[in-house]
Amino acid sequence: MIKFNKTILFFGTLFLLVSIEVDAQEKFFRAIGTPHTPKVEVAWNRYHTNDGLLDIMQRMVKAHPSLAKLESIGKSFEGRDIWLLTISDFGHGNPDRKPGMYIDGNIHSNELQGSEFALYTAWYLTEMYGELDFIRELLRDKTFYIAPTINPDARDNFIKEANTPHSPRSGMIKLDDDQDGAIGEDGFNDLNVDGHITQMIRKSPNGRYIKDPLDPRKLIPVSAEAFGDYEILGYEGIDADGDGRVNEDGIGYYDPNRDWGWKWQPDYVQRGAYKYPFSLPENRAVMEFVMKHPNIAGAQSYHNYGGMILRGPGAEEDLDTYNQQDIRIYDAIAKKGEEMIPGYRYLVVYKDLYSVFGGELDWFYGGRGIYTYTNELMVSYLYFHENAGRGNQEEEMKVDRYLTFGDAFVPWEAFEHPQFGRVEIGGFKKNFGRLHPGFLLEQDAHRNMAFTIYHGYHTPKLSVSDVKEEDLGRGLKAITATIQNERLMPTHSSQDLKYRIERPDFVSISGVEVLSGMIVENEDFNKVQEQTYEPEKIRVENIPGMGTVKVRWIVKGNRPYRIQVDSAKGGIAEWKP
């Protein structure tokens, strides 16, 4: 009887699962370009805590064990794991021997959406593997290393604690910013206990602002020769240490994106540089991972704000680092990105923004020869397809009125302040402005993901495209092989070649006795460069993007032979007769 009941239970459960699947098929109609019935359901219209990010990653690995692997690459200052997903088709080659694309986000803690955008990429690749030939081929050829947040400590602080849209930018190492001998003793105070640090204003006969009669949320500056009704006191808080200043010593300012070991400068030159290159444990963990993975050929970091696709150099002093051959590749990929992501512009950091010493994208390229972009996510163009610019009060008020219906603004409310007397507290919430509203999050995540996939697609793809034999007599023959790179990126960037960062590419032949090996510099005129040492394993300095290299061996014997190409950033390619 027990066995019979179990049988009934089994078939009942099976029937239920079939019914659920049928119901799902009946209730949904597939939208183009997105997973139809994903194994891992994620709402991409919100921001996730560290626990939320980890939960998605763990579910992803459980649902797609042949495509996703999760590991901790190090610990943060407060001891949190820095999680990284490896996304590839594990059934087709060693993922660490395939051309690699590294992606991270949230190096600045208030720049949350970089984590969602990075994780969306992993989710899309794994869920669409079974639906799209392009994704299947991509993951058979390539590996994506994705670290959604490389600042987990301050991410949770921004989400769970009261902050402004701009705090904390650093991690959670406390510093004595006001040089009074105490550390972090006078930070923000959430006086109205709403989870946001907004503005304090006070009525004053000498004020420079009035409230807009048509929209009392908005402060309007008066003319130069007039006085208004209000003065702005700054972000809400009190003078906690009695020094006559408000909010002047919080966590402490340092910039994790000034800590990288390329053209690093000390704090008195580059504010926020902290102690020395890679003095921050989070960045050091990333650096050590990248150093252990020479297959990484492309990289992407996600920041906010501004709608930008950025490349280096970060400082004009580093201008000579970026070789024109490499810039042509940067240009080709980024200009395609401008087409993919409306409102985003392709810019150069030092020229179009400001000088940055010790930035992540410069270390990736300058120190490792990896083609790297930083995308500054979110731009006001996404609201009304205008270019009103960052922090445009008129547009932000219009957004809150017509698109978010009052959800972005904390109405002015009276408060008895211990030092300022009667004030009013209100203003835009911490999760508005820099951060996408939920309804824009998935669209922009998908477009930025598409750009990053395009970047990853153009990491090298090598093949032995042609093999010719010539009988030389007396049992000898010449074997000439053409090695083709089918993508934009070479196997070695100019920076890589200049500093010999990675080993050369190897083209080997086995199965025959090799008497001589050479690189064919000009086949028409039979101009070659012979390699006298280990002729069976020819060292090739570089295989150019969308180009070829020819090699030749003089061999003895007629046994079947095999040709293999072994490139750190280009992966493995083989040819057999």
PDB file of C-alpha atoms in Angstrom, residues 20 33 77 88 121 126 128 164 302 316 355 390 466 488 499 558:
ATOM      1  CA  ILE A  20       2.585  23.887 -14.895  1.00  0.00           C
ATOM      2  CA  GLY A  33      15.483  38.762 -27.719  1.00  0.00           C
ATOM      3  CA  PHE A  77      37.951  44.994   3.903  1.00  0.00           C
ATOM      4  CA  SER A  88      31.337  29.266 -20.706  1.00  0.00           C
ATOM      5  CA  THR A 121      24.896  39.465 -18.837  1.00  0.00           C
ATOM      6  CA  THR A 126      23.052  31.050 -19.632  1.00  0.00           C
ATOM      7  CA  MET A 128      19.662  31.938 -24.053  1.00  0.00           C
ATOM      8  CA  THR A 164      22.860  60.774  -0.389  1.00  0.00           C
ATOM      9  CA  TYR A 302      30.428  49.564 -15.168  1.00  0.00           C
ATOM     10  CA  GLU A 316      47.387  63.202 -20.849  1.00  0.00           C
ATOM     11  CA  SER A 355      42.566  63.461 -15.456  1.00  0.00           C
ATOM     12  CA  ARG A 390      22.926  65.689 -15.285  1.00  0.00           C
ATOM     13  CA  ASP A 466      44.608  26.449 -45.251  1.00  0.00           C
ATOM     14  CA  LEU A 488      38.971  42.380 -34.716  1.00  0.00           C
ATOM     15  CA  TYR A 499      56.362  45.201 -22.913  1.00  0.00           C
ATOM     16  CA  ASN A 558      54.489  10.641 -44.799  1.00  0.00           C
TER      17      ASN A 558
END
